[in-house]
Amino acid sequence: MSKPSSFSLRGRRALVAVKDERDLSIVRRQFERLGIDIFTWEPGWEPGGALECHPDVALIDDEFLPLTSPAQRALPGRCPVIALLGTETPSRLKLVLELDPASFLVKPLRSAGIYAALVMAFERTERTNELKQHVVKLEERLRSRRVVLAAVLQVMHSHSIAEPAAFALIRRAAMEQRKTIEQMSAEIAANGSLPRATG
C-alpha cells in the first residue's frame, strides 16, 4: 500500500486547538476547502477522548501552552504538530519547542499559508520517520559489525591466520550451514571456535 502524498490532504483528520474565534473560523473554512475533517479542542478538553479521533495532524495555539496533563504532553508524539504563534518571546518559543512542531503559523491567522504549513508538517514528519528508521538500521549494522569483528579476531588467534583468511573461513562456515555471517559470528563468539566441519 503506497503512502499518501504530503500534498494530498483530502480525508485527513485534524485536531484543532485555536483560542480566538476569528482564527478558528479561518481554520475551519480553509480545512473544509482542503477536505480535512476537524475535531475541535474545547475548553476543559481531556485529550484521551479527543485523541480517539486519531488525528493525522494537530494545530495547537501557543495560548494553550504549556500543555499541563501527561496525556496532553503525549500529544506531540502521536501526530505532526503545527504551532500557532502569537508572540516570539524566548519563553513562549521555548514552550512551543517542547511540542517539537513540524511546522508553524503566525497570528493573526490568514487563510494563505495554511496549506503550505500542512504540507510541510506532513513532509517533515515523513522524512523524520525515514531518518529514524535509517538510524535504527545503522545501529543494528554497527552492533552486528562488532560481533563479526570479535569473531574474526577469535579465528585469527585460534588459527594463526590473517584477517582476510579468518573472514573467509567464517563466510564459508556460514554458507555451509545456511546462516548469515552475523549469525555465524555470534556462534563463534559464544563457542570460542569455528564449527568442526570448517577450517
mmCIF file of C-alpha atoms in Angstrom:
data_model
loop_
_atom_site.group_PDB
_atom_site.id
_atom_site.type_symbol
_atom_site.label_atom_id
_atom_site.label_comp_id
_atom_site.label_asym_id
_atom_site.label_seq_id
_atom_site.Cartn_x
_atom_site.Cartn_y
_atom_site.Cartn_z
ATOM 1 C CA MET A 1 0.000 0.000 0.000
ATOM 2 C CA SER A 2 1.516 3.307 -1.063
ATOM 3 C CA LYS A 3 1.919 6.120 1.424
ATOM 4 C CA PRO A 4 -0.315 9.166 0.988
ATOM 5 C CA SER A 5 1.398 12.133 -0.604
ATOM 6 C CA SER A 6 2.152 15.069 1.679
ATOM 7 C CA PHE A 7 0.384 17.252 -0.893
ATOM 8 C CA SER A 8 -2.831 15.231 -0.711
ATOM 9 C CA LEU A 9 -4.859 16.385 2.298
ATOM 10 C CA ARG A 10 -8.402 15.258 1.489
ATOM 11 C CA GLY A 11 -9.738 12.776 4.050
ATOM 12 C CA ARG A 12 -7.152 13.651 6.696
ATOM 13 C CA ARG A 13 -8.228 14.369 10.275
ATOM 14 C CA ALA A 14 -7.088 17.351 12.305
ATOM 15 C CA LEU A 15 -7.271 18.160 15.990
ATOM 16 C CA VAL A 16 -7.579 21.941 16.199
ATOM 17 C CA ALA A 17 -6.807 23.852 19.404
ATOM 18 C CA VAL A 18 -7.256 27.511 18.496
ATOM 19 C CA LYS A 19 -8.414 30.027 21.114
ATOM 20 C CA ASP A 20 -9.504 33.035 19.031
ATOM 21 C CA GLU A 21 -12.915 32.621 17.329
ATOM 22 C CA ARG A 22 -11.806 34.563 14.237
ATOM 23 C CA ASP A 23 -8.710 32.381 13.802
ATOM 24 C CA LEU A 24 -10.766 29.250 14.426
ATOM 25 C CA SER A 25 -13.262 30.336 11.783
ATOM 26 C CA ILE A 26 -10.464 30.790 9.224
ATOM 27 C CA VAL A 27 -9.049 27.364 10.058
ATOM 28 C CA ARG A 28 -12.461 25.717 9.751
ATOM 29 C CA ARG A 29 -13.144 27.338 6.387
ATOM 30 C CA GLN A 30 -9.729 26.514 4.935
ATOM 31 C CA PHE A 31 -9.653 22.933 6.261
ATOM 32 C CA GLU A 32 -13.123 22.308 4.825
ATOM 33 C CA ARG A 33 -11.901 23.550 1.433
ATOM 34 C CA LEU A 34 -8.989 21.150 1.664
ATOM 35 C CA GLY A 35 -11.248 18.245 2.633
ATOM 36 C CA ILE A 36 -9.834 17.860 6.154
ATOM 37 C CA ASP A 37 -12.120 16.676 8.982
ATOM 38 C CA ILE A 38 -11.825 18.844 12.083
ATOM 39 C CA PHE A 39 -12.040 17.889 15.754
ATOM 40 C CA THR A 40 -12.014 20.943 17.940
ATOM 41 C CA TRP A 41 -10.112 21.159 21.205
ATOM 42 C CA GLU A 42 -12.738 22.567 23.576
ATOM 43 C CA PRO A 43 -12.049 24.328 26.916
ATOM 44 C CA GLY A 44 -11.690 21.676 29.597
ATOM 45 C CA TRP A 45 -10.752 19.170 26.953
ATOM 46 C CA GLU A 46 -9.362 15.863 28.117
ATOM 47 C CA PRO A 47 -7.022 14.588 25.414
ATOM 48 C CA GLY A 48 -7.796 10.902 25.903
ATOM 49 C CA GLY A 49 -11.238 11.389 24.370
ATOM 50 C CA ALA A 50 -10.209 13.759 21.632
ATOM 51 C CA LEU A 51 -7.308 11.559 20.567
ATOM 52 C CA GLU A 52 -9.744 8.736 19.879
ATOM 53 C CA CYS A 53 -10.382 10.614 16.620
ATOM 54 C CA HIS A 54 -6.807 9.533 15.667
ATOM 55 C CA PRO A 55 -5.764 12.888 14.211
ATOM 56 C CA ASP A 56 -3.315 12.977 11.320
ATOM 57 C CA VAL A 57 -2.233 16.447 12.400
ATOM 58 C CA ALA A 58 -2.759 18.802 15.350
ATOM 59 C CA LEU A 59 -2.877 22.596 15.177
ATOM 60 C CA ILE A 60 -2.108 23.999 18.630
ATOM 61 C CA ASP A 61 -2.397 27.652 19.648
ATOM 62 C CA ASP A 62 0.517 28.824 21.799
ATOM 63 C CA GLU A 63 -2.035 30.331 24.184
ATOM 64 C CA PHE A 64 -2.809 26.767 25.315
ATOM 65 C CA LEU A 65 0.822 26.254 26.372
ATOM 66 C CA PRO A 66 2.242 24.758 28.442
ATOM 67 C CA LEU A 67 0.374 21.511 27.991
ATOM 68 C CA THR A 68 -0.322 20.552 31.572
ATOM 69 C CA SER A 69 -1.541 16.970 31.885
ATOM 70 C CA PRO A 70 0.596 13.922 30.943
ATOM 71 C CA ALA A 71 -1.994 12.943 28.320
ATOM 72 C CA GLN A 72 -1.773 16.398 26.740
ATOM 73 C CA ARG A 73 2.021 16.230 26.732
ATOM 74 C CA ALA A 74 1.833 12.860 24.947
ATOM 75 C CA LEU A 75 0.008 14.507 22.054
ATOM 76 C CA PRO A 76 3.066 15.751 20.104
ATOM 77 C CA GLY A 77 4.394 12.214 19.692
ATOM 78 C CA ARG A 78 1.157 10.956 18.142
ATOM 79 C CA CYS A 79 0.950 13.127 15.035
ATOM 80 C CA PRO A 80 2.632 16.109 13.378
ATOM 81 C CA VAL A 81 2.029 19.342 15.267
ATOM 82 C CA ILE A 82 1.613 22.772 13.715
ATOM 83 C CA ALA A 83 2.213 25.533 16.262
ATOM 84 C CA LEU A 84 0.161 28.712 16.034
ATOM 85 C CA LEU A 85 2.410 31.533 17.272
ATOM 86 C CA GLY A 86 1.161 34.793 18.740
ATOM 87 C CA THR A 87 4.442 36.029 20.156
ATOM 88 C CA GLU A 88 8.129 35.469 19.527
ATOM 89 C CA THR A 89 9.382 35.881 23.078
ATOM 90 C CA PRO A 90 12.058 33.317 24.013
ATOM 91 C CA SER A 91 9.968 31.958 26.904
ATOM 92 C CA ARG A 92 6.974 31.299 24.636
ATOM 93 C CA LEU A 93 9.168 29.852 21.889
ATOM 94 C CA LYS A 94 10.688 27.503 24.458
ATOM 95 C CA LEU A 95 7.218 26.214 25.299
ATOM 96 C CA VAL A 96 6.430 25.834 21.595
ATOM 97 C CA LEU A 97 9.638 23.858 21.002
ATOM 98 C CA GLU A 98 8.506 21.337 23.640
ATOM 99 C CA LEU A 99 5.807 20.379 21.128
ATOM 100 C CA ASP A 100 8.521 19.544 18.564
ATOM 101 C CA PRO A 101 6.405 21.283 15.928
ATOM 102 C CA ALA A 102 6.716 20.085 12.355
ATOM 103 C CA SER A 103 5.527 23.458 11.057
ATOM 104 C CA PHE A 104 4.071 26.738 12.303
ATOM 105 C CA LEU A 105 1.677 29.572 11.524
ATOM 106 C CA VAL A 106 1.589 33.095 12.952
ATOM 107 C CA LYS A 107 -1.269 35.164 14.332
ATOM 108 C CA PRO A 108 -3.280 36.994 13.196
ATOM 109 C CA LEU A 109 -4.069 33.977 11.085
ATOM 110 C CA ARG A 110 -4.774 34.239 7.359
ATOM 111 C CA SER A 111 -6.004 31.523 5.033
ATOM 112 C CA ALA A 112 -2.855 31.965 2.930
ATOM 113 C CA GLY A 113 -0.116 29.767 4.314
ATOM 114 C CA ILE A 114 -2.301 27.114 5.925
ATOM 115 C CA TYR A 115 -1.938 24.664 3.031
ATOM 116 C CA ALA A 116 1.851 25.163 2.961
ATOM 117 C CA ALA A 117 2.084 24.662 6.740
ATOM 118 C CA LEU A 118 0.119 21.403 6.466
ATOM 119 C CA VAL A 119 2.193 20.053 3.568
ATOM 120 C CA MET A 120 5.435 20.954 5.343
ATOM 121 C CA ALA A 121 4.236 19.275 8.547
ATOM 122 C CA PHE A 122 3.388 16.013 6.776
ATOM 123 C CA GLU A 123 6.567 16.061 4.676
ATOM 124 C CA ARG A 124 8.845 16.857 7.609
ATOM 125 C CA THR A 125 7.285 14.088 9.690
ATOM 126 C CA GLU A 126 7.653 11.605 6.826
ATOM 127 C CA ARG A 127 11.314 12.493 6.362
ATOM 128 C CA THR A 128 11.980 12.378 10.103
ATOM 129 C CA ASN A 129 10.416 8.917 10.325
ATOM 130 C CA GLU A 130 12.565 7.732 7.401
ATOM 131 C CA LEU A 131 15.676 9.083 9.116
ATOM 132 C CA LYS A 132 14.745 7.347 12.376
ATOM 133 C CA GLN A 133 14.309 4.021 10.546
ATOM 134 C CA HIS A 134 17.660 4.556 8.823
ATOM 135 C CA VAL A 135 19.362 5.238 12.178
ATOM 136 C CA VAL A 136 17.856 2.048 13.630
ATOM 137 C CA LYS A 137 19.217 0.026 10.690
ATOM 138 C CA LEU A 138 22.653 1.639 11.039
ATOM 139 C CA GLU A 139 22.712 0.870 14.761
ATOM 140 C CA GLU A 140 21.791 -2.762 14.034
ATOM 141 C CA ARG A 141 24.549 -2.975 11.422
ATOM 142 C CA LEU A 142 27.035 -1.412 13.843
ATOM 143 C CA ARG A 143 26.139 -3.974 16.519
ATOM 144 C CA SER A 144 26.497 -6.849 14.037
ATOM 145 C CA ARG A 145 29.852 -5.470 12.801
ATOM 146 C CA ARG A 146 31.180 -5.631 16.351
ATOM 147 C CA VAL A 147 30.147 -9.286 16.590
ATOM 148 C CA VAL A 148 31.747 -10.090 13.232
ATOM 149 C CA LEU A 149 34.952 -8.274 14.234
ATOM 150 C CA ALA A 150 35.110 -10.194 17.506
ATOM 151 C CA ALA A 151 34.655 -13.494 15.630
ATOM 152 C CA VAL A 152 37.322 -12.586 13.059
ATOM 153 C CA LEU A 153 39.803 -11.758 15.828
ATOM 154 C CA GLN A 154 38.998 -15.044 17.582
ATOM 155 C CA VAL A 155 39.562 -17.080 14.409
ATOM 156 C CA MET A 156 42.755 -15.131 13.615
ATOM 157 C CA HIS A 157 44.200 -16.002 17.004
ATOM 158 C CA SER A 158 42.983 -19.602 17.171
ATOM 159 C CA HIS A 159 44.192 -20.441 13.608
ATOM 160 C CA SER A 160 47.159 -18.068 13.430
ATOM 161 C CA ILE A 161 45.953 -16.608 10.146
ATOM 162 C CA ALA A 162 45.494 -13.118 8.738
ATOM 163 C CA GLU A 163 42.231 -11.181 8.808
ATOM 164 C CA PRO A 164 41.135 -11.906 5.182
ATOM 165 C CA ALA A 165 41.634 -15.650 5.684
ATOM 166 C CA ALA A 166 39.765 -15.590 9.001
ATOM 167 C CA PHE A 167 36.836 -13.777 7.423
ATOM 168 C CA ALA A 168 36.843 -16.228 4.501
ATOM 169 C CA LEU A 169 36.612 -19.158 6.955
ATOM 170 C CA ILE A 170 33.677 -17.549 8.739
ATOM 171 C CA ARG A 171 31.930 -16.828 5.440
ATOM 172 C CA ARG A 172 32.444 -20.436 4.265
ATOM 173 C CA ALA A 173 31.091 -21.792 7.545
ATOM 174 C CA ALA A 174 28.071 -19.524 7.265
ATOM 175 C CA MET A 175 27.393 -20.697 3.698
ATOM 176 C CA GLU A 176 27.762 -24.372 4.649
ATOM 177 C CA GLN A 177 25.273 -24.009 7.472
ATOM 178 C CA ARG A 178 22.981 -21.648 5.543
ATOM 179 C CA LYS A 179 23.354 -18.891 8.076
ATOM 180 C CA THR A 180 24.234 -15.240 7.823
ATOM 181 C CA ILE A 181 27.756 -14.146 8.599
ATOM 182 C CA GLU A 182 26.384 -12.285 11.608
ATOM 183 C CA GLN A 183 24.672 -15.430 12.944
ATOM 184 C CA MET A 184 27.801 -17.497 12.439
ATOM 185 C CA SER A 185 29.937 -14.808 14.062
ATOM 186 C CA ALA A 186 27.655 -14.768 17.095
ATOM 187 C CA GLU A 187 28.019 -18.568 17.430
ATOM 188 C CA ILE A 188 31.799 -18.352 17.113
ATOM 189 C CA ALA A 189 31.895 -15.608 19.717
ATOM 190 C CA ALA A 190 29.742 -17.730 22.048
ATOM 191 C CA ASN A 191 31.544 -21.070 21.450
ATOM 192 C CA GLY A 192 35.040 -19.676 21.082
ATOM 193 C CA SER A 193 35.764 -21.550 17.848
ATOM 194 C CA LEU A 194 34.628 -22.313 14.310
ATOM 195 C CA PRO A 195 32.261 -25.262 13.725
ATOM 196 C CA ARG A 196 34.247 -28.509 13.380
ATOM 197 C CA ALA A 197 33.442 -29.127 9.709
ATOM 198 C CA THR A 198 35.062 -25.834 8.741
ATOM 199 C CA GLY A 199 38.704 -24.835 8.737
#
